[in-house]
Short mmCIF file of C-alpha atoms and ligand atoms in Angstrom, two decimals:
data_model
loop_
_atom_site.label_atom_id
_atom_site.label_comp_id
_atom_site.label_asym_id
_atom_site.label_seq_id
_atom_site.Cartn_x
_atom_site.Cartn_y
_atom_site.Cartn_z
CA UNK D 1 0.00 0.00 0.00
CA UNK D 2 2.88 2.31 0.51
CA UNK D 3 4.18 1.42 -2.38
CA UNK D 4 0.66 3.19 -4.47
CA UNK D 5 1.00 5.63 -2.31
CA UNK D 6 4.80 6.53 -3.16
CA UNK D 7 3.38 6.61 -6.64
CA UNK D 8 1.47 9.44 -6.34
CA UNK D 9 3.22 13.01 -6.49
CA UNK D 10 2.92 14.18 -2.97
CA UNK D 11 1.23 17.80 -3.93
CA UNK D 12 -2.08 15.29 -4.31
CA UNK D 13 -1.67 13.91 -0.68
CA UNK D 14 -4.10 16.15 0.73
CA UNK D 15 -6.93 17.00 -2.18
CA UNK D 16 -8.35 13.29 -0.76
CA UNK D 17 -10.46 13.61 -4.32
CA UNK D 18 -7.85 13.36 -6.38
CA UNK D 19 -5.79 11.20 -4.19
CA UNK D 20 -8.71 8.06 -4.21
CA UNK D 21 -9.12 8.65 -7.97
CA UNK D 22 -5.11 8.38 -8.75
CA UNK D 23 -4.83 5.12 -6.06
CA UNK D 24 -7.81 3.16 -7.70
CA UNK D 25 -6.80 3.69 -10.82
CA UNK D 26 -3.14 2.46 -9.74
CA UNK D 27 -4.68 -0.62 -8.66
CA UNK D 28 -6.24 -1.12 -12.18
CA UNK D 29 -3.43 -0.32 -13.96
CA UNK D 30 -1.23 -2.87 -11.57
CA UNK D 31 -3.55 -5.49 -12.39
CA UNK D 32 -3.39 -4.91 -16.15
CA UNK D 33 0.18 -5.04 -15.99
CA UNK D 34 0.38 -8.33 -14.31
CA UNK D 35 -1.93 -9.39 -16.54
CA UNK D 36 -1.02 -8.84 -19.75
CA UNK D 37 2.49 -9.90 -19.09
CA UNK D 38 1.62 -13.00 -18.10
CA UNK D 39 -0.77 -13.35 -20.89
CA UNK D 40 2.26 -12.53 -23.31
CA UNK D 41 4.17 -16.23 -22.81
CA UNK D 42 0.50 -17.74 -22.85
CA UNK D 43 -0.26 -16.86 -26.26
CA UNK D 44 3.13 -17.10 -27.72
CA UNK D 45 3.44 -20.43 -26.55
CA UNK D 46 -0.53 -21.17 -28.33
CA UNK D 47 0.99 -19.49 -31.44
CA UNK D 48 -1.53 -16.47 -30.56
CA UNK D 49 0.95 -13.83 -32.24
CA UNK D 50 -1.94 -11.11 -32.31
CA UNK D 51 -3.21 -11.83 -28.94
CA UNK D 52 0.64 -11.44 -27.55
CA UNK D 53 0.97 -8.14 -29.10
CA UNK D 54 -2.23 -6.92 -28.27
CA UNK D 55 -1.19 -7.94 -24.60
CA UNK D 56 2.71 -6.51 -25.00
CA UNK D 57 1.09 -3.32 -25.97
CA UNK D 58 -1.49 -3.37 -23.03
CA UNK D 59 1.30 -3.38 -20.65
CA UNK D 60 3.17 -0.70 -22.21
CA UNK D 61 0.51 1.77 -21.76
CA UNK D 62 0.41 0.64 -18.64
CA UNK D 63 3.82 0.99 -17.72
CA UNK D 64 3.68 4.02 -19.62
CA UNK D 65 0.65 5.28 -17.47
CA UNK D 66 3.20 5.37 -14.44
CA UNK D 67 6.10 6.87 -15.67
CA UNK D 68 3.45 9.91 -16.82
CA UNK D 69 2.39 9.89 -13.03
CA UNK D 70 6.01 10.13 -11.74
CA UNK D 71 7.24 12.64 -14.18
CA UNK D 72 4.92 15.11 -14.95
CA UNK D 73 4.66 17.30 -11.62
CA UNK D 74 2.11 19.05 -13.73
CA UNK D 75 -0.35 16.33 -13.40
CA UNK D 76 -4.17 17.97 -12.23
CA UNK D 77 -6.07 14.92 -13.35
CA UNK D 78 -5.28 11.12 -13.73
CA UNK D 79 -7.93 10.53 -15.73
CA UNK D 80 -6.64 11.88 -18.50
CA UNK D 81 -3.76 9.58 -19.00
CA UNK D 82 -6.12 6.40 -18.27
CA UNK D 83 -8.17 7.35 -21.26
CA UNK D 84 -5.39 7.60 -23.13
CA UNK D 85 -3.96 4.39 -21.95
CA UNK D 86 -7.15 2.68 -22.40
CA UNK D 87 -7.41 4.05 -25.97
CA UNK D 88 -3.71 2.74 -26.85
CA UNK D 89 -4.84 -0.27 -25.99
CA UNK D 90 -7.72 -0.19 -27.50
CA UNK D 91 -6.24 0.98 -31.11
CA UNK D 92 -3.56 -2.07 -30.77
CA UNK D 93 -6.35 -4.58 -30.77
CA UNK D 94 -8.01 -3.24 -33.77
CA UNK D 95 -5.02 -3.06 -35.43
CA UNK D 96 -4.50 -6.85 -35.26
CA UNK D 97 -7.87 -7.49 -35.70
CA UNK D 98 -8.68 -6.32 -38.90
CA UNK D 99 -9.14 -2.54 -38.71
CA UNK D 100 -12.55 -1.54 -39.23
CA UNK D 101 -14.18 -4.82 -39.32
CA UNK D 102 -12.55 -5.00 -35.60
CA UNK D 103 -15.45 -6.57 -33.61
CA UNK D 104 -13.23 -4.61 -30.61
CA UNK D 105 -14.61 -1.20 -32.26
CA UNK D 106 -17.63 -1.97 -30.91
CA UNK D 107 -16.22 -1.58 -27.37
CA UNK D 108 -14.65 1.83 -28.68
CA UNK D 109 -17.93 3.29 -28.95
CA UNK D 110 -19.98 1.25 -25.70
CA UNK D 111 -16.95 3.08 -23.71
CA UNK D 112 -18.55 6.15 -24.62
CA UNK D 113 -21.58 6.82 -22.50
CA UNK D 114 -19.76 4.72 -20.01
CA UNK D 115 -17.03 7.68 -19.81
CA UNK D 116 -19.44 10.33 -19.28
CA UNK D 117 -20.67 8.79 -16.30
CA UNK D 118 -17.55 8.22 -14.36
CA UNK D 119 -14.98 11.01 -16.18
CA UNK D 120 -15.69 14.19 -15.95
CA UNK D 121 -17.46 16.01 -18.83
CA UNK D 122 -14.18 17.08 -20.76
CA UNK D 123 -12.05 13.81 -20.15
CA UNK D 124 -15.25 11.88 -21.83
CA UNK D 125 -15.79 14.61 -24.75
CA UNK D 126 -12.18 14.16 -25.60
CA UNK D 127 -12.47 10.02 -25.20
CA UNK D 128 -15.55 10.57 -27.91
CA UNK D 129 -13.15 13.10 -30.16
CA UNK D 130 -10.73 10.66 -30.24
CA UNK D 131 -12.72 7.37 -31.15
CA UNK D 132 -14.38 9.24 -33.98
CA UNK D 133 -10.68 10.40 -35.32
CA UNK D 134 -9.50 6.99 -35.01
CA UNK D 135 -12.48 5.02 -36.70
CA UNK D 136 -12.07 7.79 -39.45
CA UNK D 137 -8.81 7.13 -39.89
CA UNK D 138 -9.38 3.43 -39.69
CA UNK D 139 -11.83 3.47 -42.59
CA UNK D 140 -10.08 5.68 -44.91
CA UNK D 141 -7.26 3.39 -44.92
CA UNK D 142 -9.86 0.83 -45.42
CA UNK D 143 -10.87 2.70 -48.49
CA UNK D 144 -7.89 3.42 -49.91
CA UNK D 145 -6.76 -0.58 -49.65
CA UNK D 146 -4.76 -0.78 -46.49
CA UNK D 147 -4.49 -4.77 -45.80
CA UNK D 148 -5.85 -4.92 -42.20
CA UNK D 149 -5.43 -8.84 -41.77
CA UNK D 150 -8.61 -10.60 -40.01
CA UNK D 151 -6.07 -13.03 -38.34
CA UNK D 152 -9.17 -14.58 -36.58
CA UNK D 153 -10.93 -17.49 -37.40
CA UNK D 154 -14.89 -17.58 -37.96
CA UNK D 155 -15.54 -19.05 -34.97
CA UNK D 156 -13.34 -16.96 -32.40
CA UNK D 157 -14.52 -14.13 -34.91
CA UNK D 158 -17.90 -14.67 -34.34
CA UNK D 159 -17.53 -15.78 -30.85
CA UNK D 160 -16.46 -12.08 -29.93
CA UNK D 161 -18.90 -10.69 -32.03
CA UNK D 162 -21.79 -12.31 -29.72
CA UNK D 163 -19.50 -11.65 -26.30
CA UNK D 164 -19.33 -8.31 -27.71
CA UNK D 165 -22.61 -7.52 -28.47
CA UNK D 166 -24.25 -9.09 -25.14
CA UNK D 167 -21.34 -7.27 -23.17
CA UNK D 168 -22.54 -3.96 -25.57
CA UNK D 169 -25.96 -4.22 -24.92
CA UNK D 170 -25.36 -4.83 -20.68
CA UNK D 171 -23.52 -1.27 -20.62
CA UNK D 172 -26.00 0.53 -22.31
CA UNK D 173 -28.99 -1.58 -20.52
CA UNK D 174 -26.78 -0.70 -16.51
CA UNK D 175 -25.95 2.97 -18.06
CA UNK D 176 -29.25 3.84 -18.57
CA UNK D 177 -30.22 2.37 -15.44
CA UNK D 178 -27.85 3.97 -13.14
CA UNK D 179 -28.48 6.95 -14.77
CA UNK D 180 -31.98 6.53 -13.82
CA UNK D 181 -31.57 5.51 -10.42
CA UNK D 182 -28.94 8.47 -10.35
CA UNK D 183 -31.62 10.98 -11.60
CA UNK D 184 -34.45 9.15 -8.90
CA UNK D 185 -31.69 9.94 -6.26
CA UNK D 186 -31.10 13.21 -6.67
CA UNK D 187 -34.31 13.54 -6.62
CA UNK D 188 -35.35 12.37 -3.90
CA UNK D 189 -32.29 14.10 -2.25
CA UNK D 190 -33.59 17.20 -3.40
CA UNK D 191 -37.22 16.92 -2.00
CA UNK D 192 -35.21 16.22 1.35
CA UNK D 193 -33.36 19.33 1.18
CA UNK D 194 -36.34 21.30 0.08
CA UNK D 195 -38.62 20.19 3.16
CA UNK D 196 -36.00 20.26 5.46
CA UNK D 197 -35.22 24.13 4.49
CA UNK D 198 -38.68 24.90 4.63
CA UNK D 199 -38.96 23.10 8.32
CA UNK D 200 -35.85 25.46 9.30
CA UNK D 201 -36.95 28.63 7.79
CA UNK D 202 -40.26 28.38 9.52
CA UNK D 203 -38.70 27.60 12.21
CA UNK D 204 -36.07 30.73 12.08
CA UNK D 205 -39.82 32.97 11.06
CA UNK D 206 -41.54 31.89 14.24
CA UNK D 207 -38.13 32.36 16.08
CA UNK D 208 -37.73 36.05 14.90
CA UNK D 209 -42.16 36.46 15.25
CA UNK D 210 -41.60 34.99 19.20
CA UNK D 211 -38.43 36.95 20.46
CA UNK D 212 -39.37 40.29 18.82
CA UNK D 213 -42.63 39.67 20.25
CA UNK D 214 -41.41 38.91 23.58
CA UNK D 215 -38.61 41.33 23.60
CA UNK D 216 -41.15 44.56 22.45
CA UNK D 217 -42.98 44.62 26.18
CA UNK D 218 -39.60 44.69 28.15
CA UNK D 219 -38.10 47.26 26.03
CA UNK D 220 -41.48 49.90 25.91
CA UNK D 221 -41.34 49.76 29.69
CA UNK D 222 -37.45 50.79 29.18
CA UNK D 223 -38.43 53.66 27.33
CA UNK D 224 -41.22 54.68 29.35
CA UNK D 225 -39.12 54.83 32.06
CA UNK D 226 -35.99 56.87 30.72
CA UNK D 227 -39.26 59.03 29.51
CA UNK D 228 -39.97 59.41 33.29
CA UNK D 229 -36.79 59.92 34.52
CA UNK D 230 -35.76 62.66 32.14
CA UNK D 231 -39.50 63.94 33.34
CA UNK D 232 -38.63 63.47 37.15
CA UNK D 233 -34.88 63.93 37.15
CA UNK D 234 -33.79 66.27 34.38
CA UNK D 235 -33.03 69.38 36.56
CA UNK D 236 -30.80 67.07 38.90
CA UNK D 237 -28.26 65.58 36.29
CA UNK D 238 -25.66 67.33 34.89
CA UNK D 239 -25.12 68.09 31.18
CA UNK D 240 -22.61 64.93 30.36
CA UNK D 241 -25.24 62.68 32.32
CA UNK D 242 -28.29 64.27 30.12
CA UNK D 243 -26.08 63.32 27.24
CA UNK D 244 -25.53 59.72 28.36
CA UNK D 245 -29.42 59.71 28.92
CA UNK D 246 -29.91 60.93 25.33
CA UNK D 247 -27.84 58.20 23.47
CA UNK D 248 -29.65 55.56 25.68
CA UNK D 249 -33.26 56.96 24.90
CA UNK D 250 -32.18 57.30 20.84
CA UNK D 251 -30.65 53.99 21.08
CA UNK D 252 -33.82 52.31 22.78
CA UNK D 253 -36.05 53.83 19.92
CA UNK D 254 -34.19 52.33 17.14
CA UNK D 255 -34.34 49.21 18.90
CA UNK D 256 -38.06 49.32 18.68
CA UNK D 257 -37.94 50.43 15.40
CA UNK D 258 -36.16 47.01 14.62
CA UNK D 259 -38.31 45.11 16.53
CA UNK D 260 -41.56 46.45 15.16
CA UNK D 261 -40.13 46.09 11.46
CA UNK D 262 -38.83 42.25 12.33
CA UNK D 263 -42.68 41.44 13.92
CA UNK D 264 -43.89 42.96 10.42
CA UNK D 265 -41.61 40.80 8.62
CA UNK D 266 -42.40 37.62 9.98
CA UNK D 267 -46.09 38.56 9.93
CA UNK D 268 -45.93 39.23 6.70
CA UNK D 269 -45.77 35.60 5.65
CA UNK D 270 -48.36 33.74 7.70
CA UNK D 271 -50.90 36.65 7.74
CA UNK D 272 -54.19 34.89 6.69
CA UNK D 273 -54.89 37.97 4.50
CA UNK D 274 -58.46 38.80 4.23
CA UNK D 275 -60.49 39.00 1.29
CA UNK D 276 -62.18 42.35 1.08
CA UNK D 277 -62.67 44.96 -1.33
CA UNK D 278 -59.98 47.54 -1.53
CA UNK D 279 -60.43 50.81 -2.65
CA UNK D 280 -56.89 51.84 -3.52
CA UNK D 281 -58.23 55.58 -3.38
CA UNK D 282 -59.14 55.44 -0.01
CA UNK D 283 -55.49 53.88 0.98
CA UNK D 284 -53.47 56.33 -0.82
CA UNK D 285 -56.00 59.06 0.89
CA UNK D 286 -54.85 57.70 4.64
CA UNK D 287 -51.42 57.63 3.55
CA UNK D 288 -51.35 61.00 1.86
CA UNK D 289 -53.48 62.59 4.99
CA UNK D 290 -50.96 60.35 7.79
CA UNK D 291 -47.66 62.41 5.84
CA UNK D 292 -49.28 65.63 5.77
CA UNK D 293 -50.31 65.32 9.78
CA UNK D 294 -46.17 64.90 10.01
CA UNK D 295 -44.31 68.26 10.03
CA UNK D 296 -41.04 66.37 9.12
CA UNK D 297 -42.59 65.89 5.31
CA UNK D 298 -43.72 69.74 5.12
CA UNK D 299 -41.68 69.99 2.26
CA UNK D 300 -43.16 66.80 0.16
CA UNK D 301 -45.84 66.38 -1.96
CA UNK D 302 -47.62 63.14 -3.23
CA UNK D 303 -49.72 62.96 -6.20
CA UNK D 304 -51.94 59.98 -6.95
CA UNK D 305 -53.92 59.28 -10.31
CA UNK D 306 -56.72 57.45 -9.68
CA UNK D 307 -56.61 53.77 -8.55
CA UNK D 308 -58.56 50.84 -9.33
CA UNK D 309 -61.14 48.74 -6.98
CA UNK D 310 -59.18 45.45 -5.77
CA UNK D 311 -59.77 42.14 -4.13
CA UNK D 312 -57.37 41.75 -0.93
CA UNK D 313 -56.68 43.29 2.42
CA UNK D 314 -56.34 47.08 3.15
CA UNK D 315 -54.26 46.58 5.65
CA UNK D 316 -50.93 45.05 3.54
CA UNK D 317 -52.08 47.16 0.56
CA UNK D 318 -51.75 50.62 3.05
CA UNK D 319 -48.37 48.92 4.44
CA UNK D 320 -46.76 48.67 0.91
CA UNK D 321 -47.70 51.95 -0.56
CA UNK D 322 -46.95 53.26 3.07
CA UNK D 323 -43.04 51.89 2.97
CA UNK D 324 -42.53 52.98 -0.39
CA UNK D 325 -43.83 56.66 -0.67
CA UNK D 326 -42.08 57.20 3.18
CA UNK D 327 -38.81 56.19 1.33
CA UNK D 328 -39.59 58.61 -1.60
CA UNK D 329 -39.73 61.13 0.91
CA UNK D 330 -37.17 60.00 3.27
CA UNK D 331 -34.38 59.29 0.77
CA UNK D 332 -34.88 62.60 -1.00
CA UNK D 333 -33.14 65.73 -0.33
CA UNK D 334 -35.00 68.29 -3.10
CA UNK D 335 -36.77 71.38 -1.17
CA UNK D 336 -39.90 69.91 -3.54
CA UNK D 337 -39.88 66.45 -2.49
CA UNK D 338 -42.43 64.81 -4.77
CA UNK D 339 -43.69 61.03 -4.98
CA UNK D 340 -46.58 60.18 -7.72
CA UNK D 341 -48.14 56.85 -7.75
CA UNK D 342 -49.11 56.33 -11.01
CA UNK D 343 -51.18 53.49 -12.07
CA UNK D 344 -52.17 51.31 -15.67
CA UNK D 345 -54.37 48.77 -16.28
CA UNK D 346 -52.35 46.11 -18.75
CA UNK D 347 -53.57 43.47 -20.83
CA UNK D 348 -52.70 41.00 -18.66
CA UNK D 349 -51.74 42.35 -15.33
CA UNK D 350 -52.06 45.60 -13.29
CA UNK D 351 -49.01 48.00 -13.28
CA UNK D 352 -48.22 50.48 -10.46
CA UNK D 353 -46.07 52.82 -10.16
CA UNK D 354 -43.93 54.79 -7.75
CA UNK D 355 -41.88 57.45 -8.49
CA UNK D 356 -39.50 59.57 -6.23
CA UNK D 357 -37.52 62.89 -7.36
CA UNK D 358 -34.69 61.56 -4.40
CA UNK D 359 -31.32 60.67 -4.01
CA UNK D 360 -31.62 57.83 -6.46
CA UNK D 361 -29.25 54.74 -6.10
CA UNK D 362 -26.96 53.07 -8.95
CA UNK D 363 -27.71 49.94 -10.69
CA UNK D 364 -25.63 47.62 -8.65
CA UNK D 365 -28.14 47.79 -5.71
CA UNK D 366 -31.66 47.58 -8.04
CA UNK D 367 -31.91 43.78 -6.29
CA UNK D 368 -29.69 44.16 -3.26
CA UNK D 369 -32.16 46.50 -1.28
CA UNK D 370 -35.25 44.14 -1.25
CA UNK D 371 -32.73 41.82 0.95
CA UNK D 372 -33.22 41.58 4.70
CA UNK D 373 -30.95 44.25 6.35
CA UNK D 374 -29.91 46.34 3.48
CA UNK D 375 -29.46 49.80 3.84
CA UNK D 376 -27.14 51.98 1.25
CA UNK D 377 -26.60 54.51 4.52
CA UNK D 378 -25.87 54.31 7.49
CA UNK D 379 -28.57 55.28 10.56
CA UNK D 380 -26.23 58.57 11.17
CA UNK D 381 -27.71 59.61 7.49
CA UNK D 382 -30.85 58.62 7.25
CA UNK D 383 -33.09 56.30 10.31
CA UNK D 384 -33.79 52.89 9.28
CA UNK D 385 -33.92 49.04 9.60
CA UNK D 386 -33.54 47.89 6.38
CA UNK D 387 -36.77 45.84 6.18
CA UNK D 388 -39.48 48.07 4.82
CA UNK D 389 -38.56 46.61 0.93
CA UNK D 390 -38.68 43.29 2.62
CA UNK D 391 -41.85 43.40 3.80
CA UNK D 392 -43.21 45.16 0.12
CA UNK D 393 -41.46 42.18 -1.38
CA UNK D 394 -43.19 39.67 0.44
CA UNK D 395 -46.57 41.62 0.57
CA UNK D 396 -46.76 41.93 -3.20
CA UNK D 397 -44.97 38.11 -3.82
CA UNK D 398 -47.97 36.75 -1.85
CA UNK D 399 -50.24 38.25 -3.77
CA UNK D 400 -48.83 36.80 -7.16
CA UNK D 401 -47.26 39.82 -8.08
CA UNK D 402 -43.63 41.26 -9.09
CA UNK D 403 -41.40 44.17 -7.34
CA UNK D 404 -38.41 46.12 -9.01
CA UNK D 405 -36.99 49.08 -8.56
CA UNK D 406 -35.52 51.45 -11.63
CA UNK D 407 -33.14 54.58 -10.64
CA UNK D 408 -30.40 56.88 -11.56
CA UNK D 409 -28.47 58.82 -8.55
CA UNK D 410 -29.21 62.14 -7.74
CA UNK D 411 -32.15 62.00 -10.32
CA UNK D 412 -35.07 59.83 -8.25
CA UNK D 413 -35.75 56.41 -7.95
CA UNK D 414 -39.35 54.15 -9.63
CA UNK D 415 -40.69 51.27 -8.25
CA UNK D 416 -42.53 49.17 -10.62
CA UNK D 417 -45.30 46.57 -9.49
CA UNK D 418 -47.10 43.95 -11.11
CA UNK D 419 -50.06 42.28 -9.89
CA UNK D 420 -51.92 39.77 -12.06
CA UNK D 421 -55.13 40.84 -13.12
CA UNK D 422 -57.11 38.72 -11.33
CA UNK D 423 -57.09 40.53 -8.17
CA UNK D 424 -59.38 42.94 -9.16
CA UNK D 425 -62.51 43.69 -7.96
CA UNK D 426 -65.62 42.31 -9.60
CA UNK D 427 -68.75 41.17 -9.57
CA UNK D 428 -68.24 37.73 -9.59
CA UNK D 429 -65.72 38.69 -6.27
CA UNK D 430 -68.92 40.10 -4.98
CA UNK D 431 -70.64 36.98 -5.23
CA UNK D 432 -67.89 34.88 -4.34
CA UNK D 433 -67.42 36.95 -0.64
CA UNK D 434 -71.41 36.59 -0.65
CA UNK D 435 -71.09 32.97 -0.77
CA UNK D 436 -68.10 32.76 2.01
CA UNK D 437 -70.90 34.34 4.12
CA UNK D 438 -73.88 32.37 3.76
CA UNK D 439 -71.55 29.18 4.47
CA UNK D 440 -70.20 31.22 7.64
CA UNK D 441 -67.09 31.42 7.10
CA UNK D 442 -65.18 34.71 8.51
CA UNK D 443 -63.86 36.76 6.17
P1 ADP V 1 -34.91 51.37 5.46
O1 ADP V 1 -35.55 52.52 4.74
O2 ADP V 1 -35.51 51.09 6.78
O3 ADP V 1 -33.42 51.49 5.50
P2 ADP V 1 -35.80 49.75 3.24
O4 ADP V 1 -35.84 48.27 3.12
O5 ADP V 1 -37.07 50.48 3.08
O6 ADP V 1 -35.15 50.02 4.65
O7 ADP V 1 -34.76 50.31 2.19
C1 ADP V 1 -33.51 49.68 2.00
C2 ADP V 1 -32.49 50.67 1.44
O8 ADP V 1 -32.83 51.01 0.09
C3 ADP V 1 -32.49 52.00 2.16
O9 ADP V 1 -31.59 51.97 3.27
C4 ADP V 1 -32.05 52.98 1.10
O10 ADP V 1 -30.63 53.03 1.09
C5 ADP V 1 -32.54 52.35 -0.20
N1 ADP V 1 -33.76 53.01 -0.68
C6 ADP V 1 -35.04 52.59 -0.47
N2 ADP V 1 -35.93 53.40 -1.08
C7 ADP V 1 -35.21 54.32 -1.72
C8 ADP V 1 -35.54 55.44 -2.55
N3 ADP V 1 -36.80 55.74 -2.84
N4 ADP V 1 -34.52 56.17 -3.04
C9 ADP V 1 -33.24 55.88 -2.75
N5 ADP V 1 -32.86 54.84 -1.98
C10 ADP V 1 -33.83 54.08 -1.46
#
């Protein structure tokens, strides 16, 4: 065992890959070599000229295999040099077997498929390359009168023709099979990945959904008491102790912040959404009146065209348009902020859009802020979680729909969504909801 392992250029010692694939085929090619030299004597002895050559030549690819493996320090792959050792071979029992009438040729080409399976994908194209070239070459020189001697007789001739063609058909026949069992694996493997993701990523949702839950009581009784001690004790602390007090009181807001956009998040999901009609007027109307109540948006303006009558809950509907026209206005530094949602009934679908004359963003981020967590600033610049495009994502993914975003910095940003066009509100809804209530069922 030392011995194979001496064989093998150290610098593949610890890729154990390569290493296996190197030793086994050592092993082969050991067992060739004793083989066909002691086949040589054999069929000298039986007058078997052909069959002695055919053997001498085996073992000098095989031999020749080896001194490739000690010499070239450039050696990535072993494979290689089998293939090549197995074609010599190959070629050298053709040869003596009558050239294109070879019944061997028909290995050639079983080999094939059977490469692809255990070489990798360029190792087995080449193998393919190289039969073709050969059996080319083999019957132009057919053509053109080359005397390939059939040294065989009928029988053995014909013998090998059946061995060959049962051996043929049993590699094709176990290819196909193990491919199939292969593909039925992998398969299967990949419905056990799938379900076990799913199990763990509701399992992380409820996680996030139970300790933001649990954490938001704790931390509101926090705040309401730095509230009342700045109340109580402000006139008793000095000025570095108010500060101190300050960055505790900012830091326990964004906390909630986080909190309260993580509960969204992981509500977002498993909300059983209702099925109501939505008047997308009278969303963008509490939105538009809930900014102008704010004196931090007294310089932004929203214009809406009008919207259609959909089938769905208010309550995620207000939430999207709510995160998206806040960030027009947030992420904008024009003294006329202005966000218009725009809207177009398609063929096939229902486009919105939401446009912003902010701070824009460049291309490289168009997917990148719909992640968990991403913000393009830091909280210093502008407040944030980095969850509101999260949550749109989700909201308008749930409903069937599509989100992107289209910008160019310092010009404004537009998000685009798609909803199909099924979600609209009709009379057949009507009925439909009408139904839902006769049976009982809450809605
Ligand atoms: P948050 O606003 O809480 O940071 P969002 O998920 O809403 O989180 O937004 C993610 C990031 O995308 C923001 O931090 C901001 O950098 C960028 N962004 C979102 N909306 C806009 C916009 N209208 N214009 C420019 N940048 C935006």
């Amino acid at each position: 065992m030392s011995f194979i392992k001496s064989l093998i250029p150290q610098k593949y010692h610890a890729d154990r890959k390569v290493f296996r694939s190197i030793y086994s085929i050592i092993i082969v090619d050991l067992i060739l070599l004793f083989v066909s030299l002691s086949f040589v004597p054999v069929f000298l002895f039986i007058d078997f000229i052909e069959g002695a050559y055919i053997m001498f030549y085996s073992s000098l690819a095989a031999l020749g295999y080896f001194l490739v493996l000690n010499f070239n320090k450039n050696l990535t792959t072993s494979g290689n040099y089998f293939v090549l050792q197995i074609l010599i071979i190959c070629l050298s029992m053709m040869y003596f077997t009558g050239g294109i009438s070879s019944p061997y040729l028909f290995w050639l080409f079983c080999i094939c498929p059977v490469s692809f399976l255990f070489f990798k994908e360029k190792i087995a194209l080449f193998w393919a390359g190289t039969i073709l070239v050969s059996f080319i070459v083999l019957a132009t020189a057919q053509i053109f009168g080359y005397p390939f001697e059939q040294q065989l007789t009928p029988l053995v001739l014909n013998i090998t023709w059946t061995i060959s063609f049962i051996f043929g058909v049993l590699i094709f026949v176990s290819t196909f099979r193990n491919f199939q069992i292969g593909l039925s694996k992998v398969n299967q493997q990949l419905k056990k990945t799938n379900s076990e993701l799913k199990n763990s990523n509701q399992e992380l949702e409820r996680f996030a959904y139970i300790a933001s839950h649990d954490l938001k009581s704790p931390l509101r009784s926090v705040i309401s008491f730095i509230t009342l001690f700045n109340k109580r004790y402000k006139n008793q602390i000095d000025e570095e102790g108010q500060e101190f007090l300050d960055i505790i009181s900012t830091n326990a807001d964004q906390m909630q912040h986080l909190i309260e956009d993580i509960l969204e998040y992981s509500k977002s999901k498993n909300r059983v959404l209702k099925k109501e009609k939505v008047d997308l007027n009278k969303v963008l109307k509490q939105i538009v009146s809930h900014i102008d109540s704010k004196d931090f948006y007294l310089d932004g303006k929203v214009q809406v065209s009008p919207l259609p009558e959909i089938e769905s809950d208010f309550t995620i509907f207000k939430q999207l348009f709510q995160n998206l026209i806040d960030n027009g206005l947030k992420y904008n530094h024009g003294h006329h902020k202005l966000v218009s949602v725009q809207y177009l009934e398609k063929e096939t679908e229902l486009y919105f859009m939401i446009k912003d004359n902010g701070i824009g963003m460049e291309e490289a981020y168009f997917k990148k802020i719909f992640e968990m967590f991403q913000r393009l600033h830091t909280k210093n610049e502008y407040q944030g979680t980095g969850i509101g495009l999260a949550v749109c994502k989700k909201i308008v993914q749930n409903q069937g729909g599509k989100i992107w975003v289209t910008s160019k910095l310092n010009e404004g940003s537009i998000f685009h969504i798609t909803f199909p066009k099924s979600i609209l509100w009709s009379e057949k809804s009507k009925e439909q909801i009408k139904d839902k209530n006769l049976l009982g069922v809450e809605i």
